[in-house]
């Protein structure tokens, strides 16, 4: 059975009110009547209606008062105004104030019926769009996160479980694994999805600027602070703030973060006023924070506070089965952006991608696919379209790699050290030993590159290798 639409009819002419209400009921509408502004507003606040039909001139106010109340307190409720003194100016005023339509009395039955049907039809479209948006938010909060590996499926379940809570979430994983995407997915699948999502990379700013960025500063708090500045926590009020590279936070900043997480309160830099926010906090790091606690670089109490829910992202080399899925996903996206037509990958190219160690994880895969699409000439991405660090060495079919590795008595760490050193060396040479560009090419941050260079004996070898060139 079709839903009966509910109408509120407002007019201070009792005879006209009863006559119109009777006709509308004959058309199948559920009609409630009111003879004045006060009564109408009380009814709107007490029960739901699909449509309000109100005369402009009423004994205790006018229809514009009802319209203003509905716009402020019931913004989805459609209002049609009626008048016996219709002018162009009145019509413009009504539409600007938010009325769906202005009808002039005396009303013709067909005209009234058509106006009501138009108004209800628009309301239905708005309601359907709202429901569709809600479904899309729930369904596509993770549209950019591709994976069928069991670790990824377990992670998707965890995101669904924690998204619509206030719990602090710590996302861990190597650089380039997609921690920012996970944070955005949590936000989009929560009740805060229509509120701000504010992201800040803690490692990208010096300590004094980072504190000001997060908490804001008062006017005159330091040289150049000519006015008050709102911080990221205030900007994210009612929404979500994502603090990336949290392991780089200074001891003094850690103290302020601990207080915000516990009490949701803070003071601006140089200020005395206490601000309170309702902000969901998601943090991320590629460091082992428990080791940082043991080393005295990260507060233990803050670690326990941020480590309420830990979502650990697997590295790409630990989810080899997802590489074809990801590679095709990025290929399709990049072809759509660039207009190039590339159908897929050759068998040799895909095999090389699956046996590569991916030090830069998903970020590196994205860059390599984009490079292959832009520079490639054929209908498929071939082995020659891939960087040299991926195609060097003897080809070993993916299914035989485990057996080949088992033939050696070396540990896995020792076995991987040589190829890793060669890859970094090749990229350093191709970038003329520019470490920033090398880090970008490899899809890792500069600090990680420095650590790897030191461990692999490349930090002091630059001049020797330059001399060989």
GROMACS .gro file of C-alpha atoms in nm:
model
  469
    1UNK     CA    1   0.000   0.000   0.000
    2UNK     CA    2   0.135   0.342  -0.101
    3UNK     CA    3   0.227   0.582   0.176
    4UNK     CA    4  -0.032   0.852   0.252
    5UNK     CA    5   0.135   1.193   0.255
    6UNK     CA    6   0.075   1.415   0.557
    7UNK     CA    7  -0.010   1.783   0.504
    8UNK     CA    8  -0.042   2.074   0.745
    9UNK     CA    9  -0.292   2.332   0.617
   10UNK     CA   10  -0.284   2.677   0.778
   11UNK     CA   11  -0.545   2.953   0.722
   12UNK     CA   12  -0.739   3.187   0.951
   13UNK     CA   13  -1.048   3.170   0.729
   14UNK     CA   14  -1.224   2.879   0.901
   15UNK     CA   15  -1.472   2.815   0.618
   16UNK     CA   16  -1.197   2.805   0.354
   17UNK     CA   17  -0.976   2.595   0.584
   18UNK     CA   18  -1.242   2.324   0.631
   19UNK     CA   19  -1.343   2.327   0.265
   20UNK     CA   20  -0.986   2.287   0.137
   21UNK     CA   21  -0.903   2.025   0.401
   22UNK     CA   22  -1.207   1.820   0.300
   23UNK     CA   23  -1.113   1.830  -0.068
   24UNK     CA   24  -0.750   1.731   0.006
   25UNK     CA   25  -0.867   1.437   0.218
   26UNK     CA   26  -1.078   1.322  -0.077
   27UNK     CA   27  -0.757   1.320  -0.284
   28UNK     CA   28  -0.602   1.073  -0.036
   29UNK     CA   29  -0.393   1.309   0.181
   30UNK     CA   30  -0.379   1.299   0.562
   31UNK     CA   31  -0.457   1.661   0.656
   32UNK     CA   32  -0.405   1.845   0.985
   33UNK     CA   33  -0.536   2.202   1.014
   34UNK     CA   34  -0.425   2.511   1.206
   35UNK     CA   35  -0.580   2.858   1.212
   36UNK     CA   36  -0.275   3.060   1.316
   37UNK     CA   37   0.103   3.089   1.335
   38UNK     CA   38   0.144   2.978   1.698
   39UNK     CA   39  -0.072   2.668   1.652
   40UNK     CA   40   0.102   2.576   1.326
   41UNK     CA   41   0.453   2.605   1.473
   42UNK     CA   42   0.350   2.391   1.773
   43UNK     CA   43   0.213   2.122   1.538
   44UNK     CA   44   0.528   2.125   1.319
   45UNK     CA   45   0.745   2.075   1.628
   46UNK     CA   46   0.525   1.796   1.763
   47UNK     CA   47   0.465   1.569   1.461
   48UNK     CA   48   0.624   1.505   1.120
   49UNK     CA   49   0.469   1.642   0.801
   50UNK     CA   50   0.557   1.598   0.435
   51UNK     CA   51   0.431   1.943   0.334
   52UNK     CA   52   0.305   2.268   0.488
   53UNK     CA   53   0.049   2.481   0.300
   54UNK     CA   54   0.010   2.818   0.470
   55UNK     CA   55  -0.167   3.143   0.396
   56UNK     CA   56   0.063   3.445   0.424
   57UNK     CA   57  -0.179   3.666   0.623
   58UNK     CA   58  -0.276   3.511   0.956
   59UNK     CA   59  -0.438   3.654   1.267
   60UNK     CA   60  -0.129   3.617   1.491
   61UNK     CA   61   0.154   3.658   1.240
   62UNK     CA   62   0.210   3.547   0.884
   63UNK     CA   63   0.318   3.252   0.674
   64UNK     CA   64   0.671   3.387   0.652
   65UNK     CA   65   0.708   3.325   1.029
   66UNK     CA   66   0.611   2.960   0.978
   67UNK     CA   67   0.847   2.935   0.679
   68UNK     CA   68   1.139   3.083   0.879
   69UNK     CA   69   1.073   2.841   1.168
   70UNK     CA   70   1.064   2.542   0.933
   71UNK     CA   71   1.384   2.649   0.753
   72UNK     CA   72   1.568   2.682   1.084
   73UNK     CA   73   1.433   2.382   1.277
   74UNK     CA   74   1.302   2.144   1.008
   75UNK     CA   75   1.509   2.219   0.696
   76UNK     CA   76   1.384   1.917   0.500
   77UNK     CA   77   1.018   2.017   0.540
   78UNK     CA   78   0.871   2.169   0.221
   79UNK     CA   79   0.656   2.484   0.255
   80UNK     CA   80   0.414   2.628  -0.003
   81UNK     CA   81   0.269   2.973   0.071
   82UNK     CA   82  -0.079   3.093  -0.029
   83UNK     CA   83  -0.199   3.452  -0.075
   84UNK     CA   84  -0.501   3.643  -0.200
   85UNK     CA   85  -0.283   3.943  -0.285
   86UNK     CA   86  -0.019   3.794  -0.512
   87UNK     CA   87   0.241   4.025  -0.663
   88UNK     CA   88   0.570   3.964  -0.838
   89UNK     CA   89   0.753   4.114  -0.539
   90UNK     CA   90   0.574   3.881  -0.294
   91UNK     CA   91   0.656   3.581  -0.511
   92UNK     CA   92   1.027   3.672  -0.527
   93UNK     CA   93   1.036   3.730  -0.150
   94UNK     CA   94   0.871   3.391  -0.084
   95UNK     CA   95   1.115   3.200  -0.306
   96UNK     CA   96   1.416   3.383  -0.160
   97UNK     CA   97   1.294   3.298   0.190
   98UNK     CA   98   1.292   2.929   0.096
   99UNK     CA   99   0.931   2.856  -0.003
  100UNK     CA  100   0.887   2.590  -0.270
  101UNK     CA  101   0.608   2.788  -0.439
  102UNK     CA  102   0.361   3.076  -0.393
  103UNK     CA  103   0.001   3.013  -0.501
  104UNK     CA  104  -0.260   3.286  -0.551
  105UNK     CA  105  -0.615   3.248  -0.422
  106UNK     CA  106  -0.877   3.164  -0.526
  107UNK     CA  107  -0.720   2.829  -0.603
  108UNK     CA  108  -0.826   2.601  -0.885
  109UNK     CA  109  -0.841   2.238  -0.770
  110UNK     CA  110  -0.613   2.113  -1.047
  111UNK     CA  111  -0.361   2.391  -0.983
  112UNK     CA  112  -0.344   2.306  -0.613
  113UNK     CA  113  -0.316   1.933  -0.680
  114UNK     CA  114  -0.035   1.986  -0.931
  115UNK     CA  115   0.157   2.217  -0.695
  116UNK     CA  116   0.133   1.964  -0.411
  117UNK     CA  117   0.248   1.679  -0.633
  118UNK     CA  118   0.548   1.885  -0.756
  119UNK     CA  119   0.646   1.973  -0.400
  120UNK     CA  120   0.614   1.615  -0.278
  121UNK     CA  121   0.805   1.488  -0.581
  122UNK     CA  122   1.096   1.725  -0.507
  123UNK     CA  123   1.095   1.616  -0.143
  124UNK     CA  124   1.110   1.252  -0.252
  125UNK     CA  125   1.407   1.320  -0.482
  126UNK     CA  126   1.592   1.502  -0.202
  127UNK     CA  127   1.518   1.215   0.038
  128UNK     CA  128   1.633   0.955  -0.215
  129UNK     CA  129   1.955   1.150  -0.281
  130UNK     CA  130   2.018   1.173   0.091
  131UNK     CA  131   1.967   0.799   0.138
  132UNK     CA  132   2.182   0.722  -0.167
  133UNK     CA  133   2.462   0.944  -0.034
  134UNK     CA  134   2.445   0.764   0.300
  135UNK     CA  135   2.465   0.427   0.122
  136UNK     CA  136   2.755   0.545  -0.095
  137UNK     CA  137   2.941   0.673   0.211
  138UNK     CA  138   2.902   0.336   0.381
  139UNK     CA  139   2.979   0.135   0.071
  140UNK     CA  140   3.256   0.343  -0.081
  141UNK     CA  141   3.442   0.466   0.224
  142UNK     CA  142   3.707   0.216   0.116
  143UNK     CA  143   3.680   0.255  -0.264
  144UNK     CA  144   4.051   0.337  -0.297
  145UNK     CA  145   4.163   0.050  -0.075
  146UNK     CA  146   4.206  -0.260  -0.290
  147UNK     CA  147   4.286  -0.603  -0.155
  148UNK     CA  148   4.164  -0.958  -0.105
  149UNK     CA  149   4.454  -1.084   0.102
  150UNK     CA  150   4.334  -1.229   0.433
  151UNK     CA  151   4.520  -0.958   0.625
  152UNK     CA  152   4.336  -0.688   0.430
  153UNK     CA  153   3.998  -0.856   0.478
  154UNK     CA  154   4.062  -0.873   0.852
  155UNK     CA  155   4.155  -0.505   0.847
  156UNK     CA  156   3.831  -0.413   0.661
  157UNK     CA  157   3.632  -0.588   0.935
  158UNK     CA  158   3.821  -0.394   1.200
  159UNK     CA  159   3.752  -0.062   1.022
  160UNK     CA  160   3.379  -0.139   1.018
  161UNK     CA  161   3.388  -0.228   1.387
  162UNK     CA  162   3.563   0.089   1.506
  163UNK     CA  163   3.452   0.350   1.251
  164UNK     CA  164   3.141   0.472   1.431
  165UNK     CA  165   3.298   0.500   1.775
  166UNK     CA  166   3.499   0.774   1.948
  167UNK     CA  167   3.790   0.539   2.012
  168UNK     CA  168   4.138   0.668   1.925
  169UNK     CA  169   4.289   0.464   1.640
  170UNK     CA  170   4.661   0.407   1.577
  171UNK     CA  171   4.747   0.298   1.222
  172UNK     CA  172   5.090   0.138   1.185
  173UNK     CA  173   5.279   0.014   0.885
  174UNK     CA  174   5.570   0.090   0.656
  175UNK     CA  175   5.585   0.409   0.453
  176UNK     CA  176   5.370   0.392   0.140
  177UNK     CA  177   5.124   0.129   0.265
  178UNK     CA  178   4.824   0.367   0.256
  179UNK     CA  179   4.775   0.482   0.615
  180UNK     CA  180   4.608   0.805   0.504
  181UNK     CA  181   4.352   0.610   0.298
  182UNK     CA  182   4.264   0.400   0.601
  183UNK     CA  183   4.217   0.711   0.816
  184UNK     CA  184   3.985   0.864   0.555
  185UNK     CA  185   3.789   0.538   0.527
  186UNK     CA  186   3.732   0.532   0.903
  187UNK     CA  187   3.607   0.892   0.889
  188UNK     CA  188   3.376   0.833   0.592
  189UNK     CA  189   3.220   0.526   0.752
  190UNK     CA  190   3.149   0.708   1.077
  191UNK     CA  191   2.869   0.936   1.189
  192UNK     CA  192   3.115   1.225   1.147
  193UNK     CA  193   3.137   1.179   0.768
  194UNK     CA  194   2.971   1.516   0.695
  195UNK     CA  195   3.208   1.700   0.930
  196UNK     CA  196   3.570   1.807   0.860
  197UNK     CA  197   3.854   1.561   0.807
  198UNK     CA  198   4.180   1.742   0.886
  199UNK     CA  199   4.516   1.581   0.809
  200UNK     CA  200   4.859   1.698   0.925
  201UNK     CA  201   5.201   1.540   0.876
  202UNK     CA  202   5.376   1.592   1.208
  203UNK     CA  203   5.718   1.512   1.064
  204UNK     CA  204   5.694   1.782   0.797
  205UNK     CA  205   5.700   2.078   1.037
  206UNK     CA  206   5.952   2.199   1.298
  207UNK     CA  207   5.843   2.166   1.660
  208UNK     CA  208   5.745   2.530   1.721
  209UNK     CA  209   5.537   2.552   1.402
  210UNK     CA  210   5.373   2.214   1.459
  211UNK     CA  211   5.237   2.315   1.800
  212UNK     CA  212   5.094   2.634   1.650
  213UNK     CA  213   4.941   2.438   1.359
  214UNK     CA  214   4.773   2.189   1.592
  215UNK     CA  215   4.652   2.418   1.869
  216UNK     CA  216   4.658   2.764   1.713
  217UNK     CA  217   4.821   3.070   1.867
  218UNK     CA  218   4.716   3.389   2.040
  219UNK     CA  219   4.794   3.731   1.895
  220UNK     CA  220   5.142   3.845   1.994
  221UNK     CA  221   5.250   3.503   2.118
  222UNK     CA  222   5.565   3.519   1.904
  223UNK     CA  223   5.724   3.742   1.641
  224UNK     CA  224   5.497   3.761   1.341
  225UNK     CA  225   5.183   3.643   1.527
  226UNK     CA  226   4.983   3.955   1.442
  227UNK     CA  227   4.645   3.790   1.498
  228UNK     CA  228   4.485   3.489   1.661
  229UNK     CA  229   4.507   3.169   1.457
  230UNK     CA  230   4.272   2.873   1.480
  231UNK     CA  231   4.452   2.539   1.508
  232UNK     CA  232   4.379   2.209   1.335
  233UNK     CA  233   4.206   2.062   1.642
  234UNK     CA  234   3.949   2.344   1.634
  235UNK     CA  235   3.910   2.310   1.257
  236UNK     CA  236   3.832   1.940   1.309
  237UNK     CA  237   3.573   2.001   1.583
  238UNK     CA  238   3.283   1.752   1.545
  239UNK     CA  239   3.494   1.575   1.281
  240UNK     CA  240   3.822   1.382   1.264
  241UNK     CA  241   4.187   1.486   1.287
  242UNK     CA  242   4.454   1.259   1.140
  243UNK     CA  243   4.805   1.299   1.284
  244UNK     CA  244   5.056   1.126   1.057
  245UNK     CA  245   5.416   1.046   1.164
  246UNK     CA  246   5.321   1.084   1.531
  247UNK     CA  247   5.647   0.918   1.635
  248UNK     CA  248   5.831   1.242   1.547
  249UNK     CA  249   5.641   1.449   1.809
  250UNK     CA  250   5.865   1.630   2.059
  251UNK     CA  251   5.839   1.559   2.436
  252UNK     CA  252   5.661   1.891   2.503
  253UNK     CA  253   5.410   1.829   2.224
  254UNK     CA  254   5.347   1.478   2.354
  255UNK     CA  255   5.237   1.629   2.688
  256UNK     CA  256   4.979   1.853   2.515
  257UNK     CA  257   4.857   1.565   2.298
  258UNK     CA  258   4.807   1.347   2.603
  259UNK     CA  259   4.587   1.613   2.762
  260UNK     CA  260   4.379   1.661   2.445
  261UNK     CA  261   4.322   1.287   2.414
  262UNK     CA  262   4.221   1.254   2.780
  263UNK     CA  263   4.025   1.575   2.836
  264UNK     CA  264   3.960   1.713   2.484
  265UNK     CA  265   4.095   2.046   2.609
  266UNK     CA  266   4.396   2.265   2.525
  267UNK     CA  267   4.528   2.623   2.522
  268UNK     CA  268   4.664   2.803   2.217
  269UNK     CA  269   5.035   2.882   2.199
  270UNK     CA  270   5.084   3.195   2.411
  271UNK     CA  271   4.720   3.195   2.526
  272UNK     CA  272   4.542   3.130   2.856
  273UNK     CA  273   4.190   3.054   2.734
  274UNK     CA  274   4.100   2.684   2.746
  275UNK     CA  275   3.930   2.541   2.435
  276UNK     CA  276   3.717   2.228   2.438
  277UNK     CA  277   3.662   2.023   2.122
  278UNK     CA  278   3.474   1.714   2.015
  279UNK     CA  279   3.732   1.570   1.777
  280UNK     CA  280   3.797   1.208   1.686
  281UNK     CA  281   4.173   1.142   1.675
  282UNK     CA  282   4.341   0.898   1.436
  283UNK     CA  283   4.720   0.867   1.441
  284UNK     CA  284   4.971   0.690   1.220
  285UNK     CA  285   5.337   0.598   1.230
  286UNK     CA  286   5.588   0.382   1.046
  287UNK     CA  287   5.794   0.351   1.364
  288UNK     CA  288   5.778   0.087   1.637
  289UNK     CA  289   5.637   0.305   1.916
  290UNK     CA  290   5.693   0.039   2.181
  291UNK     CA  291   6.065   0.052   2.097
  292UNK     CA  292   6.049   0.434   2.104
  293UNK     CA  293   5.901   0.406   2.455
  294UNK     CA  294   6.183   0.171   2.561
  295UNK     CA  295   6.438   0.415   2.414
  296UNK     CA  296   6.281   0.705   2.606
  297UNK     CA  297   6.173   0.893   2.290
  298UNK     CA  298   5.798   0.845   2.334
  299UNK     CA  299   5.596   0.882   2.654
  300UNK     CA  300   5.465   0.554   2.790
  301UNK     CA  301   5.136   0.706   2.910
  302UNK     CA  302   5.076   0.862   2.567
  303UNK     CA  303   5.155   0.529   2.400
  304UNK     CA  304   4.892   0.352   2.610
  305UNK     CA  305   4.645   0.631   2.530
  306UNK     CA  306   4.695   0.622   2.150
  307UNK     CA  307   4.723   0.245   2.124
  308UNK     CA  308   4.356   0.181   2.207
  309UNK     CA  309   4.282   0.035   1.863
  310UNK     CA  310   4.581  -0.061   1.648
  311UNK     CA  311   4.527  -0.124   1.277
  312UNK     CA  312   4.844  -0.270   1.129
  313UNK     CA  313   4.884  -0.237   0.753
  314UNK     CA  314   5.077  -0.520   0.585
  315UNK     CA  315   5.361  -0.432   0.347
  316UNK     CA  316   5.304  -0.500  -0.022
  317UNK     CA  317   5.567  -0.778  -0.028
  318UNK     CA  318   5.357  -0.958   0.238
  319UNK     CA  319   5.048  -0.954   0.015
  320UNK     CA  320   5.187  -1.070  -0.320
  321UNK     CA  321   4.845  -1.207  -0.423
  322UNK     CA  322   4.709  -0.851  -0.422
  323UNK     CA  323   4.971  -0.715  -0.665
  324UNK     CA  324   4.779  -0.806  -0.987
  325UNK     CA  325   4.459  -0.661  -0.838
  326UNK     CA  326   4.631  -0.336  -0.737
  327UNK     CA  327   4.828  -0.311  -1.062
  328UNK     CA  328   4.511  -0.338  -1.273
  329UNK     CA  329   4.326  -0.095  -1.044
  330UNK     CA  330   4.598   0.170  -1.086
  331UNK     CA  331   4.631   0.099  -1.459
  332UNK     CA  332   4.260   0.158  -1.514
  333UNK     CA  333   4.267   0.479  -1.308
  334UNK     CA  334   4.577   0.622  -1.479
  335UNK     CA  335   4.450   0.535  -1.828
  336UNK     CA  336   4.126   0.715  -1.747
  337UNK     CA  337   4.319   1.024  -1.630
  338UNK     CA  338   4.563   1.034  -1.921
  339UNK     CA  339   4.341   0.907  -2.202
  340UNK     CA  340   4.598   0.640  -2.297
  341UNK     CA  341   4.483   0.292  -2.399
  342UNK     CA  342   4.673   0.014  -2.226
  343UNK     CA  343   4.494  -0.321  -2.197
  344UNK     CA  344   4.700  -0.482  -1.920
  345UNK     CA  345   5.037  -0.641  -1.844
  346UNK     CA  346   5.250  -0.899  -2.018
  347UNK     CA  347   5.310  -1.222  -1.830
  348UNK     CA  348   5.678  -1.134  -1.783
  349UNK     CA  349   5.598  -0.787  -1.648
  350UNK     CA  350   5.348  -0.919  -1.395
  351UNK     CA  351   5.592  -1.191  -1.284
  352UNK     CA  352   5.862  -0.926  -1.230
  353UNK     CA  353   5.619  -0.718  -1.027
  354UNK     CA  354   5.528  -1.013  -0.808
  355UNK     CA  355   5.886  -1.107  -0.730
  356UNK     CA  356   6.001  -0.749  -0.660
  357UNK     CA  357   6.043  -0.655  -0.292
  358UNK     CA  358   5.854  -0.319  -0.312
  359UNK     CA  359   6.046  -0.112  -0.053
  360UNK     CA  360   5.810   0.179  -0.127
  361UNK     CA  361   5.498  -0.039  -0.102
  362UNK     CA  362   5.171   0.066  -0.270
  363UNK     CA  363   5.295   0.421  -0.330
  364UNK     CA  364   5.588   0.285  -0.530
  365UNK     CA  365   5.357   0.054  -0.726
  366UNK     CA  366   5.137   0.351  -0.820
  367UNK     CA  367   5.439   0.549  -0.941
  368UNK     CA  368   5.577   0.259  -1.144
  369UNK     CA  369   5.242   0.191  -1.315
  370UNK     CA  370   5.205   0.560  -1.398
  371UNK     CA  371   5.558   0.570  -1.541
  372UNK     CA  372   5.493   0.258  -1.749
  373UNK     CA  373   5.168   0.397  -1.891
  374UNK     CA  374   5.317   0.737  -1.977
  375UNK     CA  375   5.639   0.605  -2.132
  376UNK     CA  376   5.514   0.277  -2.281
  377UNK     CA  377   5.435   0.243  -2.652
  378UNK     CA  378   5.258  -0.092  -2.675
  379UNK     CA  379   4.906  -0.216  -2.591
  380UNK     CA  380   5.044  -0.395  -2.282
  381UNK     CA  381   5.286  -0.293  -2.008
  382UNK     CA  382   5.588  -0.506  -2.089
  383UNK     CA  383   5.904  -0.601  -1.904
  384UNK     CA  384   6.094  -0.321  -2.083
  385UNK     CA  385   5.849  -0.061  -1.945
  386UNK     CA  386   5.951  -0.140  -1.586
  387UNK     CA  387   6.245   0.024  -1.403
  388UNK     CA  388   6.579  -0.154  -1.410
  389UNK     CA  389   6.572  -0.227  -1.036
  390UNK     CA  390   6.271  -0.450  -1.098
  391UNK     CA  391   6.401  -0.643  -1.396
  392UNK     CA  392   6.761  -0.719  -1.296
  393UNK     CA  393   6.875  -1.068  -1.204
  394UNK     CA  394   6.776  -1.412  -1.325
  395UNK     CA  395   6.408  -1.477  -1.383
  396UNK     CA  396   6.257  -1.720  -1.133
  397UNK     CA  397   5.888  -1.808  -1.181
  398UNK     CA  398   5.678  -1.703  -0.884
  399UNK     CA  399   5.577  -2.058  -0.798
  400UNK     CA  400   5.943  -2.167  -0.780
  401UNK     CA  401   6.073  -1.882  -0.565
  402UNK     CA  402   6.023  -2.062  -0.234
  403UNK     CA  403   6.215  -2.367  -0.357
  404UNK     CA  404   6.497  -2.150  -0.490
  405UNK     CA  405   6.521  -1.963  -0.164
  406UNK     CA  406   6.527  -2.291   0.032
  407UNK     CA  407   6.834  -2.403  -0.160
  408UNK     CA  408   7.041  -2.146   0.022
  409UNK     CA  409   7.154  -2.174   0.382
  410UNK     CA  410   7.149  -1.794   0.425
  411UNK     CA  411   6.887  -1.624   0.639
  412UNK     CA  412   6.611  -1.433   0.458
  413UNK     CA  413   6.748  -1.104   0.593
  414UNK     CA  414   7.094  -1.181   0.451
  415UNK     CA  415   6.945  -1.294   0.120
  416UNK     CA  416   6.747  -0.971   0.078
  417UNK     CA  417   7.029  -0.739   0.183
  418UNK     CA  418   7.223  -0.769  -0.144
  419UNK     CA  419   6.931  -0.691  -0.379
  420UNK     CA  420   6.811  -0.410  -0.150
  421UNK     CA  421   7.159  -0.253  -0.152
  422UNK     CA  422   7.180  -0.280  -0.530
  423UNK     CA  423   6.836  -0.126  -0.580
  424UNK     CA  424   6.915   0.172  -0.357
  425UNK     CA  425   7.256   0.213  -0.522
  426UNK     CA  426   7.104   0.209  -0.873
  427UNK     CA  427   6.845   0.472  -0.780
  428UNK     CA  428   7.106   0.688  -0.605
  429UNK     CA  429   7.320   0.679  -0.920
  430UNK     CA  430   7.026   0.758  -1.148
  431UNK     CA  431   6.944   1.060  -0.931
  432UNK     CA  432   7.311   1.173  -0.917
  433UNK     CA  433   7.319   1.087  -0.546
  434UNK     CA  434   7.041   1.332  -0.461
  435UNK     CA  435   6.894   1.172  -0.152
  436UNK     CA  436   6.561   1.361  -0.157
  437UNK     CA  437   6.489   1.251  -0.514
  438UNK     CA  438   6.606   0.898  -0.435
  439UNK     CA  439   6.367   0.875  -0.140
  440UNK     CA  440   6.081   0.998  -0.360
  441UNK     CA  441   6.165   0.749  -0.635
  442UNK     CA  442   6.177   0.460  -0.388
  443UNK     CA  443   5.854   0.576  -0.221
  444UNK     CA  444   6.011   0.600   0.125
  445UNK     CA  445   6.077   0.898   0.348
  446UNK     CA  446   6.422   1.053   0.375
  447UNK     CA  447   6.484   0.928   0.730
  448UNK     CA  448   6.417   0.568   0.624
  449UNK     CA  449   6.657   0.608   0.330
  450UNK     CA  450   6.934   0.741   0.557
  451UNK     CA  451   6.890   0.445   0.795
  452UNK     CA  452   6.904   0.195   0.508
  453UNK     CA  453   7.212   0.362   0.358
  454UNK     CA  454   7.391   0.345   0.692
  455UNK     CA  455   7.293  -0.020   0.749
  456UNK     CA  456   7.401  -0.121   0.398
  457UNK     CA  457   7.728   0.073   0.404
  458UNK     CA  458   7.620   0.325   0.140
  459UNK     CA  459   7.639   0.635   0.361
  460UNK     CA  460   8.018   0.669   0.325
  461UNK     CA  461   8.050   0.523  -0.022
  462UNK     CA  462   7.924   0.817  -0.229
  463UNK     CA  463   8.264   0.960  -0.322
  464UNK     CA  464   8.405   0.618  -0.406
  465UNK     CA  465   8.120   0.539  -0.640
  466UNK     CA  466   8.129   0.887  -0.792
  467UNK     CA  467   8.497   0.830  -0.860
  468UNK     CA  468   8.418   0.510  -1.048
  469UNK     CA  469   8.179   0.704  -1.275
   0.00000   0.00000   0.00000
